[in-house]
């Protein structure tokens, strides 16, 4: 029986054929493209030629073919025809904007292109011809080249597409190509992808490895948690990466010294294999060729296990076709799983299921299953990608008779584990390869398609990995999402198979744009900001530091250290001028300047103004820094537009003397909250119920906290003035925002647990928020409106609010990146780095962020205080013990202070958090951990602090 390769295109190459053609342009035959394939009414007189690089007749025919294919795909998806804007070239800022470039078949990459149009409008570009791209040598990077885009189809929200010319050309910040090594465009794409300065999601070198069935099958078998078909391989001059003999379970590799005179060896090995226990109850085996040259165009033969002689003869015939690094495979063919059917016994051959999973590389090189799609067909025929309709896993299993929700969930979990393990194995392999072996320093596999057969091994439904691919699974997932049938405004973030891939493209683009940028950091911060210097090294940032402490540890971690006393903030304007002179005197060529340290924010804005660097206006920073002025300013901001920020402001009164206190207790409803005007970390913040408590607390703070030396790092360098504000009932939340040009690019909402009144030191937190979607939107919009109302248009800001029965109320605006654990949690859950976003804004670059970032789980954490946990922090929950648990993945530790020094006014020592697939599971894990470590106790009831997160 001759059968097409299940994963390949639908053409037949008989085994007796002498001339097996190599792969043509992007998976088609070489020569001219098919004609008359796309009935449609779109315009034909579009500007597909690029003046700077004219194409020959054959290349032009392929460009027209792929343009028509794109229009056909858009038509079937209910999306509008591409508009030709090429007569008026687009101008931009080459090197200063995200440019995600795809070179390949529109039908394969349409899910990525549409999702990119949603997440990064106008920056996702499809090139239909290699002639639209050009490599130019990169200065200072020998052997590498920048990739310039002169012409492309750009994608926008709502599925809108435009044919654009770019003058000057756009510089790619990410490149993804459909690759092939045959004549035509596949070879051109491979050459374009090689040794680029921008990140690439594929290369010919990596594709050659990953689409070699023998290599990847051995790679997966070694993982132990990924089942592969029992396989006997005869290989001629194999890849150095292959292990000979029985190095992998169920996989036998026989290395041949030559292609002739192997009859006895082949017969002996085949006979042993056909009678081996590795085949289990399999009745048939397949004989096929393996190697890049045979990708997607070979046939294979199916034989009964009893047909020893025929199998041997077929293997010997195929050996003659082998070239170096190619193999002949004899592998198990698993019969269709027979599932109980409610309609009675099946009369025909039954149904076979082929499972296809797309898995993407996410933040921290962690694999994430993005989508599962299935094909269902007759049990006596191979199920291929293009000869079966895509279905959900649940739908496919139900069609075959399995409707039990628990069993279906178990199958999905096994597919998820196997698919993610497969990409993990690939990433581990790549980590051991040189840049030359990968096809460039920036070449990495960012997504993978894994094809599975479903077997009933050991009585359990088990996915068996048949092969790895890229475009076929992605295309199938796009079809499942309904891209061919119904109009839509872009895949929903929770459903789109390409969403994690586009997020990775944006993340890698941001790194590309920022590598080598010179930034001045004003104020180094304490131990809680150690991550800054590690991240800067990872991102390739060149940091220069201004710091008051001449012995600060960070002075040894930066390109330039400028020691400058910045503690007298009344002299910020004068200091800004002096610092600007120092910067110029040292010849620093800065791309940006920023700060994440509260005390230095106004000085940083003034310094940026002196140096002509992007930043929020100093007046806006002063307004946000001054807590009572923030509230009073917003109270007067009644709009339009509506809703106005005044709806979120809270009545308050500034306090500098006892006379101010006397006036305030008659103006502000009590109970109220008294806190430092320029404070941080809730130090000195207290609930006051009546006038005597107001006088007492004001007197105490005035006496205890007079200057920076009394409690460094909480803003006393600005003075110890206070304010009294109305106490509002409700749950407390943080909203971390990224703004650029007054536009909201991203927002992350977290929930805080109840505080230990009368103090307001944070106790617990949960992310993502457990608020209802409408409430979450209200919080984000309130935070956004308050920032705009204060003139904060560019930057990363942390806004603290309470959600009351009447809506969100502002506690305060911190005009810098969120402190404590927030940056770490957002990076862990969403893959978005607020530090990198702040650095990009400081350089005048729009941060490369996904429009709708998706959380990859839940984190619930609790704060540890020296006053409450000194014994535990010195024993069961010591820094070393917590760090060990963090390294094992049991908890997530964020250290906020260096020393265990108790004090009257304290900030949290550390945050301890647990992750989980749901807030309930994360909460229960954390509660059990805190009980075991001694963090929970009668005076620090963790269960109570976590009660808001149920």
PDB file of N, CA, C and O in Angstrom, residues 309-371:
ATOM      1  N   UNK A 309      10.561 -10.140   4.633  1.00  0.00           N
ATOM      2  CA  UNK A 309      11.313 -10.034   3.392  1.00  0.00           C
ATOM      3  C   UNK A 309      10.999  -8.762   2.625  1.00  0.00           C
ATOM      4  O   UNK A 309      11.898  -8.087   2.093  1.00  0.00           O
ATOM      5  N   UNK A 310       9.718  -8.404   2.561  1.00  0.00           N
ATOM      6  CA  UNK A 310       9.320  -7.203   1.823  1.00  0.00           C
ATOM      7  C   UNK A 310       9.868  -5.947   2.494  1.00  0.00           C
ATOM      8  O   UNK A 310      10.324  -5.009   1.826  1.00  0.00           O
ATOM      9  N   UNK A 311       9.830  -5.906   3.816  1.00  0.00           N
ATOM     10  CA  UNK A 311      10.378  -4.747   4.538  1.00  0.00           C
ATOM     11  C   UNK A 311      11.869  -4.620   4.268  1.00  0.00           C
ATOM     12  O   UNK A 311      12.387  -3.535   3.983  1.00  0.00           O
ATOM     13  N   UNK A 312      12.586  -5.747   4.319  1.00  0.00           N
ATOM     14  CA  UNK A 312      14.033  -5.730   4.077  1.00  0.00           C
ATOM     15  C   UNK A 312      14.318  -5.243   2.657  1.00  0.00           C
ATOM     16  O   UNK A 312      15.199  -4.398   2.439  1.00  0.00           O
ATOM     17  N   UNK A 313      13.592  -5.746   1.686  1.00  0.00           N
ATOM     18  CA  UNK A 313      13.813  -5.335   0.295  1.00  0.00           C
ATOM     19  C   UNK A 313      13.573  -3.835   0.112  1.00  0.00           C
ATOM     20  O   UNK A 313      14.320  -3.147  -0.596  1.00  0.00           O
ATOM     21  N   UNK A 314      12.535  -3.315   0.767  1.00  0.00           N
ATOM     22  CA  UNK A 314      12.238  -1.881   0.645  1.00  0.00           C
ATOM     23  C   UNK A 314      13.342  -1.039   1.270  1.00  0.00           C
ATOM     24  O   UNK A 314      13.762  -0.023   0.715  1.00  0.00           O
ATOM     25  N   UNK A 315      13.830  -1.481   2.428  1.00  0.00           N
ATOM     26  CA  UNK A 315      14.925  -0.747   3.083  1.00  0.00           C
ATOM     27  C   UNK A 315      16.153  -0.727   2.184  1.00  0.00           C
ATOM     28  O   UNK A 315      16.786   0.319   1.981  1.00  0.00           O
ATOM     29  N   UNK A 316      16.495  -1.872   1.610  1.00  0.00           N
ATOM     30  CA  UNK A 316      17.679  -1.941   0.752  1.00  0.00           C
ATOM     31  C   UNK A 316      17.516  -1.054  -0.484  1.00  0.00           C
ATOM     32  O   UNK A 316      18.479  -0.407  -0.934  1.00  0.00           O
ATOM     33  N   UNK A 317      16.304  -1.013  -1.037  1.00  0.00           N
ATOM     34  CA  UNK A 317      16.077  -0.152  -2.206  1.00  0.00           C
ATOM     35  C   UNK A 317      16.236   1.319  -1.848  1.00  0.00           C
ATOM     36  O   UNK A 317      16.799   2.107  -2.622  1.00  0.00           O
ATOM     37  N   UNK A 318      15.761   1.688  -0.667  1.00  0.00           N
ATOM     38  CA  UNK A 318      15.853   3.089  -0.261  1.00  0.00           C
ATOM     39  C   UNK A 318      17.268   3.492   0.132  1.00  0.00           C
ATOM     40  O   UNK A 318      17.622   4.672   0.042  1.00  0.00           O
ATOM     41  N   UNK A 319      18.060   2.526   0.581  1.00  0.00           N
ATOM     42  CA  UNK A 319      19.446   2.849   0.950  1.00  0.00           C
ATOM     43  C   UNK A 319      20.204   3.456  -0.231  1.00  0.00           C
ATOM     44  O   UNK A 319      21.085   4.298  -0.046  1.00  0.00           O
ATOM     45  N   UNK A 320      19.864   3.035  -1.441  1.00  0.00           N
ATOM     46  CA  UNK A 320      20.557   3.542  -2.619  1.00  0.00           C
ATOM     47  C   UNK A 320      20.324   5.037  -2.820  1.00  0.00           C
ATOM     48  O   UNK A 320      21.112   5.707  -3.482  1.00  0.00           O
ATOM     49  N   UNK A 321      19.236   5.551  -2.275  1.00  0.00           N
ATOM     50  CA  UNK A 321      18.904   6.958  -2.460  1.00  0.00           C
ATOM     51  C   UNK A 321      19.569   7.869  -1.433  1.00  0.00           C
ATOM     52  O   UNK A 321      19.535   9.089  -1.569  1.00  0.00           O
ATOM     53  N   UNK A 322      20.168   7.274  -0.393  1.00  0.00           N
ATOM     54  CA  UNK A 322      20.674   8.078   0.704  1.00  0.00           C
ATOM     55  C   UNK A 322      21.884   8.908   0.310  1.00  0.00           C
ATOM     56  O   UNK A 322      22.751   8.478  -0.454  1.00  0.00           O
ATOM     57  N   UNK A 323      21.930  10.122   0.896  1.00  0.00           N
ATOM     58  CA  UNK A 323      23.129  10.942   0.886  1.00  0.00           C
ATOM     59  C   UNK A 323      23.565  11.104   2.332  1.00  0.00           C
ATOM     60  O   UNK A 323      22.919  10.612   3.255  1.00  0.00           O
ATOM     61  N   UNK A 324      24.669  11.786   2.519  1.00  0.00           N
ATOM     62  CA  UNK A 324      25.184  11.951   3.881  1.00  0.00           C
ATOM     63  C   UNK A 324      24.131  12.597   4.781  1.00  0.00           C
ATOM     64  O   UNK A 324      23.376  13.459   4.354  1.00  0.00           O
ATOM     65  N   UNK A 325      24.086  12.138   6.032  1.00  0.00           N
ATOM     66  CA  UNK A 325      23.203  12.650   7.078  1.00  0.00           C
ATOM     67  C   UNK A 325      21.732  12.309   6.835  1.00  0.00           C
ATOM     68  O   UNK A 325      20.845  12.916   7.420  1.00  0.00           O
ATOM     69  N   UNK A 326      21.452  11.343   5.941  1.00  0.00           N
ATOM     70  CA  UNK A 326      20.079  10.897   5.713  1.00  0.00           C
ATOM     71  C   UNK A 326      19.896   9.480   6.235  1.00  0.00           C
ATOM     72  O   UNK A 326      20.867   8.759   6.467  1.00  0.00           O
ATOM     73  N   UNK A 327      18.634   9.090   6.400  1.00  0.00           N
ATOM     74  CA  UNK A 327      18.335   7.799   7.026  1.00  0.00           C
ATOM     75  C   UNK A 327      17.134   7.144   6.373  1.00  0.00           C
ATOM     76  O   UNK A 327      16.294   7.803   5.756  1.00  0.00           O
ATOM     77  N   UNK A 328      17.060   5.813   6.548  1.00  0.00           N
ATOM     78  CA  UNK A 328      15.853   5.055   6.245  1.00  0.00           C
ATOM     79  C   UNK A 328      15.255   4.625   7.578  1.00  0.00           C
ATOM     80  O   UNK A 328      15.955   4.048   8.424  1.00  0.00           O
ATOM     81  N   UNK A 329      13.977   4.919   7.760  1.00  0.00           N
ATOM     82  CA  UNK A 329      13.310   4.603   9.018  1.00  0.00           C
ATOM     83  C   UNK A 329      12.314   3.466   8.832  1.00  0.00           C
ATOM     84  O   UNK A 329      11.580   3.430   7.844  1.00  0.00           O
ATOM     85  N   UNK A 330      12.309   2.553   9.787  1.00  0.00           N
ATOM     86  CA  UNK A 330      11.247   1.560   9.920  1.00  0.00           C
ATOM     87  C   UNK A 330      10.580   1.872  11.256  1.00  0.00           C
ATOM     88  O   UNK A 330      11.218   1.791  12.306  1.00  0.00           O
ATOM     89  N   UNK A 331       9.316   2.249  11.208  1.00  0.00           N
ATOM     90  CA  UNK A 331       8.681   2.729  12.441  1.00  0.00           C
ATOM     91  C   UNK A 331       7.308   2.115  12.646  1.00  0.00           C
ATOM     92  O   UNK A 331       6.646   1.669  11.698  1.00  0.00           O
ATOM     93  N   UNK A 332       6.899   2.101  13.896  1.00  0.00           N
ATOM     94  CA  UNK A 332       5.583   1.572  14.262  1.00  0.00           C
ATOM     95  C   UNK A 332       4.478   2.471  13.725  1.00  0.00           C
ATOM     96  O   UNK A 332       4.599   3.693  13.740  1.00  0.00           O
ATOM     97  N   UNK A 333       3.410   1.838  13.231  1.00  0.00           N
ATOM     98  CA  UNK A 333       2.217   2.568  12.804  1.00  0.00           C
ATOM     99  C   UNK A 333       1.093   2.207  13.772  1.00  0.00           C
ATOM    100  O   UNK A 333       0.657   1.060  13.819  1.00  0.00           O
ATOM    101  N   UNK A 334       0.667   3.187  14.552  1.00  0.00           N
ATOM    102  CA  UNK A 334      -0.311   2.909  15.595  1.00  0.00           C
ATOM    103  C   UNK A 334      -1.717   2.891  15.004  1.00  0.00           C
ATOM    104  O   UNK A 334      -2.110   3.798  14.267  1.00  0.00           O
ATOM    105  N   UNK A 335      -2.482   1.855  15.330  1.00  0.00           N
ATOM    106  CA  UNK A 335      -3.860   1.769  14.809  1.00  0.00           C
ATOM    107  C   UNK A 335      -4.732   2.821  15.475  1.00  0.00           C
ATOM    108  O   UNK A 335      -4.392   3.338  16.542  1.00  0.00           O
ATOM    109  N   UNK A 336      -5.857   3.154  14.868  1.00  0.00           N
ATOM    110  CA  UNK A 336      -6.772   4.118  15.487  1.00  0.00           C
ATOM    111  C   UNK A 336      -7.225   3.625  16.856  1.00  0.00           C
ATOM    112  O   UNK A 336      -7.430   2.426  17.065  1.00  0.00           O
ATOM    113  N   UNK A 337      -7.366   4.580  17.766  1.00  0.00           N
ATOM    114  CA  UNK A 337      -7.856   4.228  19.096  1.00  0.00           C
ATOM    115  C   UNK A 337      -9.327   3.871  18.999  1.00  0.00           C
ATOM    116  O   UNK A 337     -10.132   4.620  18.433  1.00  0.00           O
ATOM    117  N   UNK A 338      -9.681   2.727  19.513  1.00  0.00           N
ATOM    118  CA  UNK A 338     -11.091   2.289  19.512  1.00  0.00           C
ATOM    119  C   UNK A 338     -11.743   2.755  20.805  1.00  0.00           C
ATOM    120  O   UNK A 338     -11.447   2.265  21.890  1.00  0.00           O
ATOM    121  N   UNK A 339     -12.614   3.748  20.678  1.00  0.00           N
ATOM    122  CA  UNK A 339     -13.284   4.293  21.845  1.00  0.00           C
ATOM    123  C   UNK A 339     -14.731   3.820  21.859  1.00  0.00           C
ATOM    124  O   UNK A 339     -15.342   3.631  20.809  1.00  0.00           O
ATOM    125  N   UNK A 340     -15.292   3.636  23.044  1.00  0.00           N
ATOM    126  CA  UNK A 340     -16.696   3.215  23.115  1.00  0.00           C
ATOM    127  C   UNK A 340     -17.602   4.269  22.516  1.00  0.00           C
ATOM    128  O   UNK A 340     -17.455   5.453  22.782  1.00  0.00           O
ATOM    129  N   UNK A 341     -18.491   3.851  21.667  1.00  0.00           N
ATOM    130  CA  UNK A 341     -19.390   4.773  20.966  1.00  0.00           C
ATOM    131  C   UNK A 341     -20.818   4.553  21.461  1.00  0.00           C
ATOM    132  O   UNK A 341     -21.287   3.414  21.536  1.00  0.00           O
ATOM    133  N   UNK A 342     -21.490   5.648  21.801  1.00  0.00           N
ATOM    134  CA  UNK A 342     -22.837   5.529  22.341  1.00  0.00           C
ATOM    135  C   UNK A 342     -23.831   5.021  21.302  1.00  0.00           C
ATOM    136  O   UNK A 342     -24.913   4.572  21.640  1.00  0.00           O
ATOM    137  N   UNK A 343     -23.482   5.122  20.030  1.00  0.00           N
ATOM    138  CA  UNK A 343     -24.399   4.698  18.977  1.00  0.00           C
ATOM    139  C   UNK A 343     -24.221   3.237  18.593  1.00  0.00           C
ATOM    140  O   UNK A 343     -24.746   2.795  17.578  1.00  0.00           O
ATOM    141  N   UNK A 344     -23.468   2.484  19.366  1.00  0.00           N
ATOM    142  CA  UNK A 344     -23.268   1.084  19.055  1.00  0.00           C
ATOM    143  C   UNK A 344     -21.954   0.841  18.337  1.00  0.00           C
ATOM    144  O   UNK A 344     -21.197   1.764  18.084  1.00  0.00           O
ATOM    145  N   UNK A 345     -21.659  -0.403  18.008  1.00  0.00           N
ATOM    146  CA  UNK A 345     -20.382  -0.733  17.366  1.00  0.00           C
ATOM    147  C   UNK A 345     -20.275  -0.113  15.983  1.00  0.00           C
ATOM    148  O   UNK A 345     -21.245  -0.015  15.248  1.00  0.00           O
ATOM    149  N   UNK A 346     -19.021   0.328  15.662  1.00  0.00           N
ATOM    150  CA  UNK A 346     -18.773   0.934  14.355  1.00  0.00           C
ATOM    151  C   UNK A 346     -18.799  -0.144  13.286  1.00  0.00           C
ATOM    152  O   UNK A 346     -18.309  -1.250  13.467  1.00  0.00           O
ATOM    153  N   UNK A 347     -19.381   0.188  12.123  1.00  0.00           N
ATOM    154  CA  UNK A 347     -19.471  -0.764  11.018  1.00  0.00           C
ATOM    155  C   UNK A 347     -18.276  -0.626  10.080  1.00  0.00           C
ATOM    156  O   UNK A 347     -17.925  -1.571   9.388  1.00  0.00           O
ATOM    157  N   UNK A 348     -17.681   0.545  10.022  1.00  0.00           N
ATOM    158  CA  UNK A 348     -16.560   0.788   9.115  1.00  0.00           C
ATOM    159  C   UNK A 348     -15.218   0.619   9.808  1.00  0.00           C
ATOM    160  O   UNK A 348     -15.101  -0.035  10.842  1.00  0.00           O
ATOM    161  N   UNK A 349     -14.190   1.246   9.223  1.00  0.00           N
ATOM    162  CA  UNK A 349     -12.837   1.099   9.775  1.00  0.00           C
ATOM    163  C   UNK A 349     -12.592   1.931  11.021  1.00  0.00           C
ATOM    164  O   UNK A 349     -11.485   1.922  11.562  1.00  0.00           O
ATOM    165  N   UNK A 350     -13.576   2.673  11.497  1.00  0.00           N
ATOM    166  CA  UNK A 350     -13.370   3.508  12.665  1.00  0.00           C
ATOM    167  C   UNK A 350     -12.746   4.838  12.278  1.00  0.00           C
ATOM    168  O   UNK A 350     -12.539   5.151  11.108  1.00  0.00           O
ATOM    169  N   UNK A 351     -12.454   5.646  13.292  1.00  0.00           N
ATOM    170  CA  UNK A 351     -11.914   6.979  13.072  1.00  0.00           C
ATOM    171  C   UNK A 351     -10.524   7.101  13.687  1.00  0.00           C
ATOM    172  O   UNK A 351     -10.253   6.545  14.758  1.00  0.00           O
ATOM    173  N   UNK A 352      -9.671   7.814  12.993  1.00  0.00           N
ATOM    174  CA  UNK A 352      -8.328   8.091  13.493  1.00  0.00           C
ATOM    175  C   UNK A 352      -8.239   9.571  13.833  1.00  0.00           C
ATOM    176  O   UNK A 352      -8.839  10.420  13.169  1.00  0.00           O
ATOM    177  N   UNK A 353      -7.478   9.901  14.881  1.00  0.00           N
ATOM    178  CA  UNK A 353      -7.305  11.287  15.332  1.00  0.00           C
ATOM    179  C   UNK A 353      -5.835  11.659  15.235  1.00  0.00           C
ATOM    180  O   UNK A 353      -4.962  10.899  15.686  1.00  0.00           O
ATOM    181  N   UNK A 354      -5.579  12.799  14.616  1.00  0.00           N
ATOM    182  CA  UNK A 354      -4.232  13.364  14.604  1.00  0.00           C
ATOM    183  C   UNK A 354      -4.285  14.685  15.361  1.00  0.00           C
ATOM    184  O   UNK A 354      -5.112  15.553  15.071  1.00  0.00           O
ATOM    185  N   UNK A 355      -3.438  14.811  16.355  1.00  0.00           N
ATOM    186  CA  UNK A 355      -3.439  15.996  17.221  1.00  0.00           C
ATOM    187  C   UNK A 355      -2.246  16.877  16.855  1.00  0.00           C
ATOM    188  O   UNK A 355      -1.122  16.399  16.716  1.00  0.00           O
ATOM    189  N   UNK A 356      -2.534  18.142  16.704  1.00  0.00           N
ATOM    190  CA  UNK A 356      -1.488  19.105  16.354  1.00  0.00           C
ATOM    191  C   UNK A 356      -1.453  20.166  17.439  1.00  0.00           C
ATOM    192  O   UNK A 356      -2.491  20.730  17.795  1.00  0.00           O
ATOM    193  N   UNK A 357      -0.288  20.426  17.995  1.00  0.00           N
ATOM    194  CA  UNK A 357      -0.138  21.417  19.057  1.00  0.00           C
ATOM    195  C   UNK A 357       0.872  22.472  18.640  1.00  0.00           C
ATOM    196  O   UNK A 357       1.925  22.160  18.091  1.00  0.00           O
ATOM    197  N   UNK A 358       0.530  23.735  18.898  1.00  0.00           N
ATOM    198  CA  UNK A 358       1.472  24.834  18.708  1.00  0.00           C
ATOM    199  C   UNK A 358       1.955  25.271  20.083  1.00  0.00           C
ATOM    200  O   UNK A 358       1.149  25.546  20.979  1.00  0.00           O
ATOM    201  N   UNK A 359       3.254  25.325  20.258  1.00  0.00           N
ATOM    202  CA  UNK A 359       3.847  25.701  21.536  1.00  0.00           C
ATOM    203  C   UNK A 359       4.865  26.803  21.274  1.00  0.00           C
ATOM    204  O   UNK A 359       5.591  26.769  20.283  1.00  0.00           O
ATOM    205  N   UNK A 360       4.874  27.819  22.139  1.00  0.00           N
ATOM    206  CA  UNK A 360       5.692  29.010  21.918  1.00  0.00           C
ATOM    207  C   UNK A 360       6.702  29.202  23.052  1.00  0.00           C
ATOM    208  O   UNK A 360       6.456  28.822  24.194  1.00  0.00           O
ATOM    209  N   UNK A 361       7.816  29.815  22.705  1.00  0.00           N
ATOM    210  CA  UNK A 361       8.827  30.196  23.698  1.00  0.00           C
ATOM    211  C   UNK A 361       8.404  31.521  24.319  1.00  0.00           C
ATOM    212  O   UNK A 361       8.172  32.498  23.618  1.00  0.00           O
ATOM    213  N   UNK A 362       8.311  31.572  25.637  1.00  0.00           N
ATOM    214  CA  UNK A 362       7.874  32.782  26.321  1.00  0.00           C
ATOM    215  C   UNK A 362       9.003  33.315  27.195  1.00  0.00           C
ATOM    216  O   UNK A 362      10.147  32.862  27.123  1.00  0.00           O
ATOM    217  N   UNK A 363       8.665  34.306  28.020  1.00  0.00           N
ATOM    218  CA  UNK A 363       9.638  34.951  28.890  1.00  0.00           C
ATOM    219  C   UNK A 363      10.431  33.913  29.689  1.00  0.00           C
ATOM    220  O   UNK A 363       9.875  32.988  30.250  1.00  0.00           O
ATOM    221  N   UNK A 364      11.754  34.081  29.730  1.00  0.00           N
ATOM    222  CA  UNK A 364      12.595  33.148  30.452  1.00  0.00           C
ATOM    223  C   UNK A 364      12.812  31.847  29.731  1.00  0.00           C
ATOM    224  O   UNK A 364      13.186  30.847  30.353  1.00  0.00           O
ATOM    225  N   UNK A 365      12.577  31.832  28.399  1.00  0.00           N
ATOM    226  CA  UNK A 365      12.760  30.632  27.587  1.00  0.00           C
ATOM    227  C   UNK A 365      11.903  29.474  28.074  1.00  0.00           C
ATOM    228  O   UNK A 365      12.312  28.308  28.026  1.00  0.00           O
ATOM    229  N   UNK A 366      10.691  29.791  28.524  1.00  0.00           N
ATOM    230  CA  UNK A 366       9.785  28.751  29.000  1.00  0.00           C
ATOM    231  C   UNK A 366       8.769  28.416  27.916  1.00  0.00           C
ATOM    232  O   UNK A 366       8.131  29.313  27.361  1.00  0.00           O
ATOM    233  N   UNK A 367       8.593  27.133  27.603  1.00  0.00           N
ATOM    234  CA  UNK A 367       7.595  26.738  26.600  1.00  0.00           C
ATOM    235  C   UNK A 367       6.182  26.914  27.140  1.00  0.00           C
ATOM    236  O   UNK A 367       5.920  26.684  28.320  1.00  0.00           O
ATOM    237  N   UNK A 368       5.273  27.330  26.259  1.00  0.00           N
ATOM    238  CA  UNK A 368       3.878  27.485  26.633  1.00  0.00           C
ATOM    239  C   UNK A 368       2.998  26.955  25.509  1.00  0.00           C
ATOM    240  O   UNK A 368       3.105  27.404  24.366  1.00  0.00           O
ATOM    241  N   UNK A 369       2.146  25.986  25.844  1.00  0.00           N
ATOM    242  CA  UNK A 369       1.189  25.487  24.854  1.00  0.00           C
ATOM    243  C   UNK A 369       0.233  26.606  24.485  1.00  0.00           C
ATOM    244  O   UNK A 369      -0.391  27.222  25.347  1.00  0.00           O
ATOM    245  N   UNK A 370       0.122  26.860  23.188  1.00  0.00           N
ATOM    246  CA  UNK A 370      -0.712  27.958  22.717  1.00  0.00           C
ATOM    247  C   UNK A 370      -2.060  27.467  22.198  1.00  0.00           C
ATOM    248  O   UNK A 370      -3.089  28.081  22.451  1.00  0.00           O
ATOM    249  N   UNK A 371      -2.058  26.374  21.462  1.00  0.00           N
ATOM    250  CA  UNK A 371      -3.299  25.902  20.847  1.00  0.00           C
ATOM    251  C   UNK A 371      -3.178  24.417  20.518  1.00  0.00           C
ATOM    252  O   UNK A 371      -2.088  23.930  20.205  1.00  0.00           O
TER     253      UNK A 371
END
